[in-house]
Structures are given as C-alpha cells and as structure tokens.
Amino acid sequence: MSFSLLPKLIAPALTDITPELLRRQGIRLLMLDFDNTVVPYTTNEPTEKMAIWLRSMVDSDIQICVVSNSKRDRVKIFCEKYGIPCITHAKKPFSKGINACLEKFGIPANQAALVGDQIYTDVLGGNCAGVTSVLVKAIHNHNFWLKLRHVAEVPFIFVARNRRIKL
C-alpha cells in the first residue's frame, strides 16, 4: 500500500482504545504489538488496568490478535492465558504477519488496525499492509536503544500530532 511513517491515529495508551472508537473508524479487527504495548519487555504480567482492558476487548464484538515480531514462547503463553490469538515471527514492518492475521480472521485490511509503540515497525508495517496504524506511547523505554529510537521518532509524532484520538 503506502510507505509512510506517520500513524493514522495516536493514543496515549492501548487502554485508551475502546470498542466504540474502533467501531466509529470501521475497525472490526485490532492487531496488537506485544512488547512495550501490552506489557513491558521486562515482564509477562500486565497491569491491572491492562488485564481489565484485555478481558473487555475479548468480550466485545471487536476481534483482537497479538501480532509480534518476538520468537519467544512468552508471547504464546501470555496469549493462551488471556484467550487471545497470536501470530509470532511477524517480521514487521514487512506484511507477512499482518497479512496472515487478516487471512486468519477473514477481515479486509480496511476494517483492521495495528496498534504498537514503534513507528519503524508497527506504524510502517500497518501502513504498508493497508490497515489503520495506531501509535501508542511505549510502556517503558528501559534502555539506551529504546530511548534513542524514541528520539528518532519524535519528528514523525510531531507531524502527526493532529491525529491524536479525542478521549
């Protein structure tokens, strides 16, 4: 589709994204990045607020699926615990995992969104696959490289600042 580093939507956190907001956007499938979007890299346990959000999304009419570049079993174990389908080894920003998710659910790209904390993988991957890209603030930039990546993303966030969702 289009090569763009600008997210279509920006939200403060994953838990700020509601089924109502997604329905207004015509979204029926929400793909979730895992590390630093659902949980920090340093743990497999979500906050209480995130656990409640995950349960409410599973119970809603919006389909959710974790689409992660991770090759570790922790993603599959987490998703199994919460009853969430997942696709690992997604190879974002390439469309392999995103397209596999769309095919798995039988939902066209224009009715799907990918939410994540990284512009160079999640936003770019979502845009190239033709789904709505949603950028959220990273849960915890715990090392130098994550902080450096965030600094490199600031100009794109500034340009897209008017795309923040209204809470």
One Martini backbone bead per residue (centre of mass of N, CA, C, O) as a GRO file, in nm:
protein
  167
    1MET     BB    1   0.088   0.042  -0.029
    2SER     BB    2   0.200   0.274   0.196
    3PHE     BB    3   0.483   0.470   0.257
    4SER     BB    4   0.464   0.538   0.610
    5LEU     BB    5   0.550   0.715   0.931
    6LEU     BB    6   0.246   0.786   0.977
    7PRO     BB    7   0.002   0.783   1.181
    8LYS     BB    8  -0.343   0.772   1.189
    9LEU     BB    9  -0.316   0.726   1.505
   10ILE     BB   10  -0.317   0.860   1.849
   11ALA     BB   11  -0.239   0.717   2.170
   12PRO     BB   12  -0.146   0.701   2.491
   13ALA     BB   13  -0.291   0.409   2.517
   14LEU     BB   14  -0.430   0.109   2.479
   15THR     BB   15  -0.660   0.162   2.705
   16ASP     BB   16  -0.789   0.407   2.517
   17ILE     BB   17  -0.905   0.185   2.340
   18THR     BB   18  -1.221   0.142   2.202
   19PRO     BB   19  -1.483  -0.004   2.057
   20GLU     BB   20  -1.618   0.263   1.971
   21LEU     BB   21  -1.381   0.383   1.819
   22LEU     BB   22  -1.349   0.150   1.618
   23ARG     BB   23  -1.631   0.159   1.495
   24ARG     BB   24  -1.606   0.455   1.387
   25GLN     BB   25  -1.358   0.344   1.195
   26GLY     BB   26  -1.436   0.041   1.091
   27ILE     BB   27  -1.330  -0.162   1.311
   28ARG     BB   28  -1.291  -0.538   1.365
   29LEU     BB   29  -0.963  -0.547   1.386
   30LEU     BB   30  -0.711  -0.583   1.648
   31MET     BB   31  -0.376  -0.536   1.639
   32LEU     BB   32  -0.109  -0.640   1.864
   33ASP     BB   33   0.142  -0.548   2.010
   34PHE     BB   34   0.347  -0.642   2.276
   35ASP     BB   35   0.608  -0.504   2.334
   36ASN     BB   36   0.535  -0.203   2.500
   37THR     BB   37   0.204  -0.233   2.477
   38VAL     BB   38   0.108  -0.455   2.688
   39VAL     BB   39   0.406  -0.512   2.785
   40PRO     BB   40   0.693  -0.517   2.906
   41TYR     BB   41   0.997  -0.660   2.844
   42THR     BB   42   1.034  -0.736   3.173
   43THR     BB   43   0.737  -0.874   3.144
   44ASN     BB   44   0.419  -1.084   3.167
   45GLU     BB   45   0.265  -0.870   3.341
   46PRO     BB   46  -0.005  -0.700   3.367
   47THR     BB   47  -0.181  -0.468   3.447
   48GLU     BB   48  -0.485  -0.423   3.571
   49LYS     BB   49  -0.585  -0.239   3.343
   50MET     BB   50  -0.498  -0.431   3.112
   51ALA     BB   51  -0.656  -0.683   3.196
   52ILE     BB   52  -0.933  -0.551   3.174
   53TRP     BB   53  -0.910  -0.467   2.878
   54LEU     BB   54  -0.870  -0.746   2.757
   55ARG     BB   55  -1.138  -0.868   2.857
   56SER     BB   56  -1.322  -0.658   2.716
   57MET     BB   57  -1.226  -0.722   2.427
   58VAL     BB   58  -1.296  -1.023   2.421
   59ASP     BB   59  -1.613  -0.946   2.485
   60SER     BB   60  -1.630  -0.812   2.228
   61ASP     BB   61  -1.683  -0.740   1.874
   62ILE     BB   62  -1.380  -0.717   1.874
   63GLN     BB   63  -1.112  -0.832   1.729
   64ILE     BB   64  -0.815  -0.997   1.858
   65CYS     BB   65  -0.446  -0.977   1.794
   66VAL     BB   66  -0.133  -1.085   1.825
   67VAL     BB   67   0.150  -0.909   1.660
   68SER     BB   68   0.476  -1.049   1.664
   69ASN     BB   69   0.833  -1.058   1.645
   70SER     BB   70   0.856  -1.264   1.838
   71LYS     BB   71   1.025  -1.590   1.941
   72ARG     BB   72   0.899  -1.621   2.208
   73ASP     BB   73   0.694  -1.799   2.433
   74ARG     BB   74   0.564  -1.566   2.604
   75VAL     BB   75   0.342  -1.487   2.405
   76LYS     BB   76   0.182  -1.754   2.393
   77ILE     BB   77   0.132  -1.781   2.696
   78PHE     BB   78  -0.020  -1.518   2.736
   79CYS     BB   79  -0.246  -1.563   2.523
   80GLU     BB   80  -0.358  -1.820   2.646
   81LYS     BB   81  -0.439  -1.698   2.922
   82TYR     BB   82  -0.634  -1.465   2.760
   83GLY     BB   83  -0.762  -1.567   2.484
   84ILE     BB   84  -0.544  -1.488   2.252
   85PRO     BB   85  -0.453  -1.456   1.959
   86CYS     BB   86  -0.144  -1.541   1.765
   87ILE     BB   87   0.146  -1.386   1.602
   88THR     BB   88   0.459  -1.481   1.522
   89HIS     BB   89   0.713  -1.380   1.334
   90ALA     BB   90   0.607  -1.116   1.160
   91LYS     BB   91   0.819  -0.901   1.034
   92LYS     BB   92   0.814  -0.622   1.112
   93PRO     BB   93   0.724  -0.420   0.843
   94PHE     BB   94   0.632  -0.651   0.718
   95SER     BB   95   0.329  -0.829   0.601
   96LYS     BB   96   0.314  -1.124   0.690
   97GLY     BB   97   0.161  -1.117   0.974
   98ILE     BB   98  -0.071  -0.933   0.893
   99ASN     BB   99  -0.184  -1.110   0.662
  100ALA     BB  100  -0.229  -1.361   0.837
  101CYS     BB  101  -0.442  -1.228   1.016
  102LEU     BB  102  -0.647  -1.147   0.803
  103GLU     BB  103  -0.690  -1.437   0.704
  104LYS     BB  104  -0.775  -1.572   0.971
  105PHE     BB  105  -1.036  -1.360   0.995
  106GLY     BB  106  -1.152  -1.243   0.720
  107ILE     BB  107  -1.033  -0.941   0.701
  108PRO     BB  108  -1.005  -0.649   0.576
  109ALA     BB  109  -0.780  -0.396   0.591
  110ASN     BB  110  -1.008  -0.158   0.618
  111GLN     BB  111  -1.100  -0.333   0.909
  112ALA     BB  112  -0.808  -0.269   1.030
  113ALA     BB  113  -0.567  -0.266   1.307
  114LEU     BB  114  -0.245  -0.137   1.428
  115VAL     BB  115  -0.092  -0.155   1.747
  116GLY     BB  116   0.190   0.053   1.863
  117ASP     BB  117   0.527   0.184   1.970
  118GLN     BB  118   0.643   0.173   1.662
  119ILE     BB  119   0.720   0.321   1.367
  120TYR     BB  120   0.935   0.117   1.212
  121THR     BB  121   0.713  -0.122   1.245
  122ASP     BB  122   0.406  -0.073   1.306
  123VAL     BB  123   0.333   0.167   1.127
  124LEU     BB  124   0.467   0.081   0.866
  125GLY     BB  125   0.331  -0.197   0.848
  126GLY     BB  126   0.038  -0.099   0.846
  127ASN     BB  127   0.056   0.088   0.600
  128CYS     BB  128   0.162  -0.126   0.393
  129ALA     BB  129  -0.105  -0.317   0.452
  130GLY     BB  130  -0.369  -0.114   0.486
  131VAL     BB  131  -0.390  -0.037   0.779
  132THR     BB  132  -0.459   0.101   1.073
  133SER     BB  133  -0.248   0.312   1.239
  134VAL     BB  134  -0.140   0.287   1.592
  135LEU     BB  135  -0.004   0.502   1.829
  136VAL     BB  136   0.177   0.435   2.127
  137LYS     BB  137   0.304   0.460   2.420
  138ALA     BB  138   0.550   0.344   2.574
  139ILE     BB  139   0.573   0.187   2.866
  140HIS     BB  140   0.914   0.118   2.861
  141ASN     BB  141   1.224   0.285   2.828
  142HIS     BB  142   1.491   0.090   2.962
  143ASN     BB  143   1.695   0.179   2.730
  144PHE     BB  144   1.899   0.336   2.516
  145TRP     BB  145   1.771   0.231   2.242
  146LEU     BB  146   1.478   0.312   2.305
  147LYS     BB  147   1.535   0.612   2.348
  148LEU     BB  148   1.660   0.666   2.070
  149ARG     BB  149   1.419   0.581   1.902
  150HIS     BB  150   1.229   0.796   2.011
  151VAL     BB  151   1.384   1.041   1.910
  152ALA     BB  152   1.353   0.953   1.601
  153GLU     BB  153   1.021   0.981   1.621
  154VAL     BB  154   0.936   1.276   1.691
  155PRO     BB  155   0.887   1.409   1.409
  156PHE     BB  156   0.641   1.224   1.337
  157ILE     BB  157   0.467   1.298   1.577
  158PHE     BB  158   0.449   1.598   1.518
  159VAL     BB  159   0.313   1.580   1.237
  160ALA     BB  160   0.072   1.380   1.375
  161ARG     BB  161  -0.070   1.536   1.620
  162ASN     BB  162  -0.373   1.564   1.487
  163ARG     BB  163  -0.428   1.228   1.541
  164ARG     BB  164  -0.544   1.242   1.804
  165ILE     BB  165  -0.742   1.114   2.020
  166LYS     BB  166  -1.055   1.161   2.160
  167LEU     BB  167  -1.144   1.121   2.512
   0.00000   0.00000   0.00000
